[in-house]
Amino acid sequence: RVYAESAARGFLPDPGPLLRHAPPGGPYVRLDAGVEEGGVVPVYYDPMISKLSTWGRTREEAIVRMDRALSEYDIAGVETTIPF
């Protein structure tokens, strides 16, 4: 799960405008997003941006694909849990 939260600040929500939301794609990657670029992560609701899933024949293969997907996920405007 990708949240608009700050790991450095104890995972406090970081609401605000989602200036850029360019999620990863490709085979074996699934993304279910609740917000779009230009939208707002609200103050009064859950700060979840999306659920990102990957698939592989083995756990190791799925982890490699998740690492790639997370490195390609481009979000600006709010701090996210992606670096964590």
Short mmCIF file of N, CA, C and O in Angstrom, two decimals:
data_model
loop_
_atom_site.label_atom_id
_atom_site.label_comp_id
_atom_site.label_asym_id
_atom_site.label_seq_id
_atom_site.Cartn_x
_atom_site.Cartn_y
_atom_site.Cartn_z
N ARG A 1 0.84 -1.18 0.00
CA ARG A 1 0.00 0.00 0.00
C ARG A 1 0.88 1.23 0.00
O ARG A 1 1.85 1.32 0.74
N VAL A 2 0.52 2.20 -0.81
CA VAL A 2 1.24 3.46 -0.91
C VAL A 2 0.38 4.53 -0.25
O VAL A 2 -0.75 4.77 -0.66
N TYR A 3 0.93 5.14 0.77
CA TYR A 3 0.22 6.15 1.54
C TYR A 3 0.89 7.51 1.40
O TYR A 3 2.10 7.59 1.22
N ALA A 4 0.11 8.58 1.54
CA ALA A 4 0.64 9.93 1.65
C ALA A 4 0.93 10.15 3.13
O ALA A 4 0.15 10.74 3.87
N GLU A 5 2.07 9.59 3.55
CA GLU A 5 2.50 9.67 4.94
C GLU A 5 4.00 9.89 4.99
O GLU A 5 4.73 9.51 4.07
N SER A 6 4.46 10.45 6.10
CA SER A 6 5.88 10.70 6.30
C SER A 6 6.45 9.69 7.30
O SER A 6 6.13 9.74 8.49
N ALA A 7 7.28 8.78 6.82
CA ALA A 7 7.91 7.80 7.70
C ALA A 7 8.81 8.50 8.71
O ALA A 7 8.90 8.09 9.87
N ALA A 8 9.47 9.58 8.30
CA ALA A 8 10.38 10.31 9.19
C ALA A 8 9.64 11.01 10.33
O ALA A 8 10.22 11.31 11.36
N ARG A 9 8.34 11.26 10.14
CA ARG A 9 7.55 11.92 11.18
C ARG A 9 6.56 10.96 11.83
O ARG A 9 5.44 11.33 12.16
N GLY A 10 6.97 9.70 11.96
CA GLY A 10 6.12 8.73 12.62
C GLY A 10 4.91 8.31 11.82
O GLY A 10 3.88 7.95 12.38
N PHE A 11 5.01 8.39 10.50
CA PHE A 11 3.92 8.03 9.59
C PHE A 11 2.69 8.92 9.75
O PHE A 11 1.56 8.49 9.58
N LEU A 12 2.95 10.19 10.02
CA LEU A 12 1.85 11.16 10.03
C LEU A 12 1.36 11.39 8.61
O LEU A 12 2.16 11.41 7.66
N PRO A 13 0.07 11.56 8.41
CA PRO A 13 -0.45 11.83 7.07
C PRO A 13 0.14 13.12 6.49
O PRO A 13 0.49 14.03 7.22
N ASP A 14 0.28 13.13 5.17
CA ASP A 14 0.78 14.31 4.46
C ASP A 14 -0.23 14.70 3.39
O ASP A 14 -0.03 14.46 2.20
N PRO A 15 -1.36 15.27 3.81
CA PRO A 15 -2.40 15.63 2.84
C PRO A 15 -1.95 16.79 1.94
O PRO A 15 -1.05 17.54 2.29
N GLY A 16 -2.59 16.88 0.79
CA GLY A 16 -2.30 17.97 -0.12
C GLY A 16 -2.58 17.58 -1.55
O GLY A 16 -3.07 16.49 -1.83
N PRO A 17 -2.23 18.47 -2.48
CA PRO A 17 -2.49 18.20 -3.89
C PRO A 17 -1.53 17.16 -4.45
O PRO A 17 -0.35 17.13 -4.10
N LEU A 18 -2.04 16.30 -5.28
CA LEU A 18 -1.23 15.29 -5.95
C LEU A 18 -0.81 15.89 -7.30
O LEU A 18 -1.54 15.82 -8.29
N LEU A 19 0.35 16.53 -7.30
CA LEU A 19 0.82 17.25 -8.48
C LEU A 19 1.22 16.32 -9.61
O LEU A 19 1.08 16.66 -10.79
N ARG A 20 1.75 15.15 -9.25
CA ARG A 20 2.11 14.16 -10.27
C ARG A 20 1.78 12.78 -9.73
O ARG A 20 2.08 12.46 -8.58
N HIS A 21 1.15 11.97 -10.55
CA HIS A 21 0.86 10.58 -10.20
C HIS A 21 1.07 9.75 -11.45
O HIS A 21 0.19 9.64 -12.31
N ALA A 22 2.28 9.20 -11.59
CA ALA A 22 2.64 8.38 -12.74
C ALA A 22 3.00 6.99 -12.20
O ALA A 22 4.15 6.71 -11.88
N PRO A 23 2.00 6.12 -12.08
CA PRO A 23 2.24 4.80 -11.51
C PRO A 23 2.98 3.88 -12.47
O PRO A 23 2.95 4.08 -13.70
N PRO A 24 3.63 2.86 -11.93
CA PRO A 24 4.30 1.87 -12.79
C PRO A 24 3.27 0.99 -13.48
O PRO A 24 2.10 0.95 -13.09
N GLY A 25 3.71 0.31 -14.49
CA GLY A 25 2.82 -0.60 -15.20
C GLY A 25 3.60 -1.78 -15.72
O GLY A 25 4.70 -2.07 -15.25
N GLY A 26 3.05 -2.44 -16.68
CA GLY A 26 3.71 -3.57 -17.29
C GLY A 26 3.17 -4.89 -16.79
O GLY A 26 2.31 -4.95 -15.91
N PRO A 27 3.71 -5.97 -17.38
CA PRO A 27 3.24 -7.29 -16.98
C PRO A 27 3.58 -7.59 -15.52
O PRO A 27 4.60 -7.11 -15.01
N TYR A 28 2.72 -8.32 -14.89
CA TYR A 28 2.91 -8.79 -13.50
C TYR A 28 2.79 -7.68 -12.47
O TYR A 28 3.18 -7.84 -11.32
N VAL A 29 2.28 -6.50 -12.88
CA VAL A 29 2.09 -5.38 -11.97
C VAL A 29 0.60 -5.01 -11.96
O VAL A 29 0.00 -4.85 -13.02
N ARG A 30 0.05 -4.87 -10.77
CA ARG A 30 -1.35 -4.43 -10.65
C ARG A 30 -1.39 -3.23 -9.73
O ARG A 30 -0.74 -3.21 -8.68
N LEU A 31 -2.14 -2.22 -10.13
CA LEU A 31 -2.28 -1.02 -9.33
C LEU A 31 -3.76 -0.66 -9.21
O LEU A 31 -4.45 -0.56 -10.22
N ASP A 32 -4.21 -0.49 -7.99
CA ASP A 32 -5.56 0.00 -7.72
C ASP A 32 -5.40 1.33 -7.01
O ASP A 32 -4.93 1.37 -5.87
N ALA A 33 -5.73 2.42 -7.70
CA ALA A 33 -5.52 3.76 -7.16
C ALA A 33 -6.83 4.41 -6.79
O ALA A 33 -7.84 4.24 -7.48
N GLY A 34 -6.80 5.18 -5.70
CA GLY A 34 -7.98 5.90 -5.26
C GLY A 34 -7.93 7.38 -5.58
O GLY A 34 -8.88 8.10 -5.31
N VAL A 35 -6.82 7.84 -6.13
CA VAL A 35 -6.67 9.24 -6.49
C VAL A 35 -6.00 9.33 -7.87
O VAL A 35 -5.40 8.37 -8.33
N GLU A 36 -6.12 10.49 -8.48
CA GLU A 36 -5.50 10.74 -9.77
C GLU A 36 -4.66 11.99 -9.71
O GLU A 36 -4.84 12.83 -8.82
N GLU A 37 -3.77 12.12 -10.67
CA GLU A 37 -2.97 13.34 -10.78
C GLU A 37 -3.91 14.53 -10.85
O GLU A 37 -4.91 14.51 -11.56
N GLY A 38 -3.61 15.57 -10.08
CA GLY A 38 -4.45 16.75 -10.03
C GLY A 38 -5.48 16.69 -8.91
O GLY A 38 -6.10 17.70 -8.58
N GLY A 39 -5.63 15.50 -8.33
CA GLY A 39 -6.55 15.35 -7.20
C GLY A 39 -5.90 15.80 -5.90
O GLY A 39 -4.79 16.32 -5.89
N VAL A 40 -6.62 15.59 -4.83
CA VAL A 40 -6.14 16.01 -3.51
C VAL A 40 -6.23 14.83 -2.55
O VAL A 40 -7.24 14.12 -2.53
N VAL A 41 -5.17 14.64 -1.78
CA VAL A 41 -5.22 13.69 -0.67
C VAL A 41 -5.83 14.48 0.48
O VAL A 41 -5.24 15.44 0.98
N PRO A 42 -7.04 14.11 0.91
CA PRO A 42 -7.77 14.93 1.87
C PRO A 42 -7.24 14.83 3.30
O PRO A 42 -6.59 13.86 3.67
N VAL A 43 -7.55 15.85 4.07
CA VAL A 43 -7.12 15.92 5.47
C VAL A 43 -7.95 14.97 6.34
O VAL A 43 -7.43 14.36 7.26
N TYR A 44 -9.21 14.81 6.04
CA TYR A 44 -10.12 14.12 6.94
C TYR A 44 -10.35 12.64 6.61
O TYR A 44 -11.15 12.00 7.26
N TYR A 45 -9.67 12.11 5.60
CA TYR A 45 -9.89 10.74 5.20
C TYR A 45 -8.58 9.98 5.14
O TYR A 45 -7.49 10.55 5.29
N ASP A 46 -8.65 8.69 4.90
CA ASP A 46 -7.48 7.82 4.79
C ASP A 46 -6.52 8.37 3.73
O ASP A 46 -6.94 8.67 2.62
N PRO A 47 -5.22 8.47 4.05
CA PRO A 47 -4.26 9.02 3.08
C PRO A 47 -3.72 7.99 2.09
O PRO A 47 -2.70 8.22 1.46
N MET A 48 -4.41 6.85 1.92
CA MET A 48 -3.93 5.85 0.97
C MET A 48 -4.08 6.37 -0.46
O MET A 48 -5.13 6.87 -0.86
N ILE A 49 -3.00 6.23 -1.22
CA ILE A 49 -2.98 6.63 -2.62
C ILE A 49 -3.33 5.44 -3.50
O ILE A 49 -4.13 5.55 -4.42
N SER A 50 -2.71 4.29 -3.22
CA SER A 50 -2.96 3.12 -4.06
C SER A 50 -2.51 1.83 -3.36
O SER A 50 -1.82 1.86 -2.35
N LYS A 51 -2.93 0.73 -3.99
CA LYS A 51 -2.43 -0.59 -3.62
C LYS A 51 -1.65 -1.10 -4.82
O LYS A 51 -2.17 -1.16 -5.94
N LEU A 52 -0.41 -1.44 -4.59
CA LEU A 52 0.47 -1.91 -5.65
C LEU A 52 0.79 -3.38 -5.37
O LEU A 52 1.21 -3.73 -4.27
N SER A 53 0.57 -4.22 -6.37
CA SER A 53 0.84 -5.65 -6.23
C SER A 53 1.67 -6.12 -7.42
O SER A 53 1.53 -5.61 -8.53
N THR A 54 2.53 -7.10 -7.17
CA THR A 54 3.28 -7.74 -8.24
C THR A 54 3.14 -9.25 -8.09
O THR A 54 2.81 -9.75 -7.02
N TRP A 55 3.41 -9.95 -9.17
CA TRP A 55 3.29 -11.40 -9.19
C TRP A 55 4.55 -11.99 -9.77
O TRP A 55 5.20 -11.40 -10.63
N GLY A 56 4.94 -13.17 -9.30
CA GLY A 56 6.06 -13.91 -9.86
C GLY A 56 5.88 -15.39 -9.60
O GLY A 56 5.10 -15.79 -8.73
N ARG A 57 6.62 -16.20 -10.33
CA ARG A 57 6.56 -17.65 -10.12
C ARG A 57 7.10 -18.03 -8.75
O ARG A 57 6.72 -19.03 -8.18
N THR A 58 8.02 -17.20 -8.24
CA THR A 58 8.58 -17.41 -6.91
C THR A 58 8.46 -16.11 -6.13
O THR A 58 8.25 -15.03 -6.70
N ARG A 59 8.61 -16.20 -4.83
CA ARG A 59 8.58 -15.00 -3.98
C ARG A 59 9.69 -14.04 -4.39
O ARG A 59 9.49 -12.83 -4.45
N GLU A 60 10.87 -14.57 -4.66
CA GLU A 60 12.00 -13.73 -5.05
C GLU A 60 11.72 -12.97 -6.34
O GLU A 60 12.07 -11.80 -6.46
N GLU A 61 11.09 -13.64 -7.30
CA GLU A 61 10.75 -12.98 -8.55
C GLU A 61 9.74 -11.85 -8.32
O GLU A 61 9.87 -10.76 -8.89
N ALA A 62 8.76 -12.10 -7.47
CA ALA A 62 7.77 -11.06 -7.15
C ALA A 62 8.44 -9.88 -6.44
O ALA A 62 8.08 -8.72 -6.70
N ILE A 63 9.39 -10.14 -5.56
CA ILE A 63 10.10 -9.06 -4.85
C ILE A 63 10.91 -8.22 -5.83
O ILE A 63 10.91 -6.98 -5.75
N VAL A 64 11.58 -8.84 -6.77
CA VAL A 64 12.36 -8.10 -7.78
C VAL A 64 11.43 -7.20 -8.58
O VAL A 64 11.73 -6.03 -8.84
N ARG A 65 10.27 -7.72 -8.96
CA ARG A 65 9.31 -6.92 -9.72
C ARG A 65 8.74 -5.78 -8.88
O ARG A 65 8.50 -4.68 -9.39
N MET A 66 8.52 -6.02 -7.60
CA MET A 66 8.03 -4.95 -6.72
C MET A 66 9.09 -3.86 -6.57
O MET A 66 8.76 -2.67 -6.61
N ASP A 67 10.35 -4.25 -6.39
CA ASP A 67 11.43 -3.25 -6.30
C ASP A 67 11.46 -2.38 -7.55
O ASP A 67 11.59 -1.16 -7.47
N ARG A 68 11.31 -3.01 -8.72
CA ARG A 68 11.31 -2.24 -9.98
C ARG A 68 10.10 -1.31 -10.03
O ARG A 68 10.22 -0.13 -10.35
N ALA A 69 8.94 -1.84 -9.69
CA ALA A 69 7.72 -1.03 -9.75
C ALA A 69 7.81 0.16 -8.80
O ALA A 69 7.45 1.28 -9.16
N LEU A 70 8.29 -0.06 -7.59
CA LEU A 70 8.42 1.05 -6.63
C LEU A 70 9.42 2.09 -7.12
O LEU A 70 9.21 3.29 -6.92
N SER A 71 10.50 1.64 -7.76
CA SER A 71 11.50 2.61 -8.25
C SER A 71 10.96 3.44 -9.41
O SER A 71 11.42 4.55 -9.64
N GLU A 72 9.96 2.91 -10.14
CA GLU A 72 9.37 3.63 -11.27
C GLU A 72 8.17 4.49 -10.87
O GLU A 72 7.72 5.31 -11.67
N TYR A 73 7.66 4.29 -9.68
CA TYR A 73 6.46 5.02 -9.23
C TYR A 73 6.84 6.48 -9.01
O TYR A 73 7.70 6.79 -8.20
N ASP A 74 6.20 7.39 -9.73
CA ASP A 74 6.55 8.81 -9.67
C ASP A 74 5.37 9.61 -9.10
O ASP A 74 4.34 9.74 -9.76
N ILE A 75 5.56 10.11 -7.88
CA ILE A 75 4.53 10.89 -7.20
C ILE A 75 5.15 12.19 -6.72
O ILE A 75 6.26 12.18 -6.17
N ALA A 76 4.45 13.31 -6.91
CA ALA A 76 4.92 14.60 -6.41
C ALA A 76 3.76 15.35 -5.79
O ALA A 76 2.61 15.17 -6.19
N GLY A 77 4.09 16.16 -4.81
CA GLY A 77 3.09 17.00 -4.15
C GLY A 77 2.85 16.59 -2.71
O GLY A 77 2.50 17.42 -1.89
N VAL A 78 3.02 15.30 -2.43
CA VAL A 78 2.88 14.80 -1.07
C VAL A 78 4.04 13.83 -0.80
O VAL A 78 4.60 13.24 -1.71
N GLU A 79 4.39 13.70 0.45
CA GLU A 79 5.38 12.71 0.84
C GLU A 79 4.69 11.35 0.89
O GLU A 79 3.53 11.25 1.28
N THR A 80 5.42 10.30 0.49
CA THR A 80 4.80 8.97 0.47
C THR A 80 5.64 7.95 1.24
O THR A 80 6.78 8.21 1.61
N THR A 81 5.06 6.78 1.42
CA THR A 81 5.74 5.68 2.09
C THR A 81 6.64 4.89 1.13
O THR A 81 7.27 3.92 1.57
N ILE A 82 6.72 5.27 -0.11
CA ILE A 82 7.53 4.51 -1.08
C ILE A 82 9.00 4.38 -0.64
O ILE A 82 9.54 3.28 -0.67
N PRO A 83 9.67 5.43 -0.20
CA PRO A 83 11.07 5.25 0.21
C PRO A 83 11.25 4.31 1.41
O PRO A 83 12.27 3.63 1.54
N PHE A 84 10.24 4.26 2.26
CA PHE A 84 10.31 3.40 3.44
C PHE A 84 10.31 1.96 3.01
O PHE A 84 10.99 1.12 3.50
#
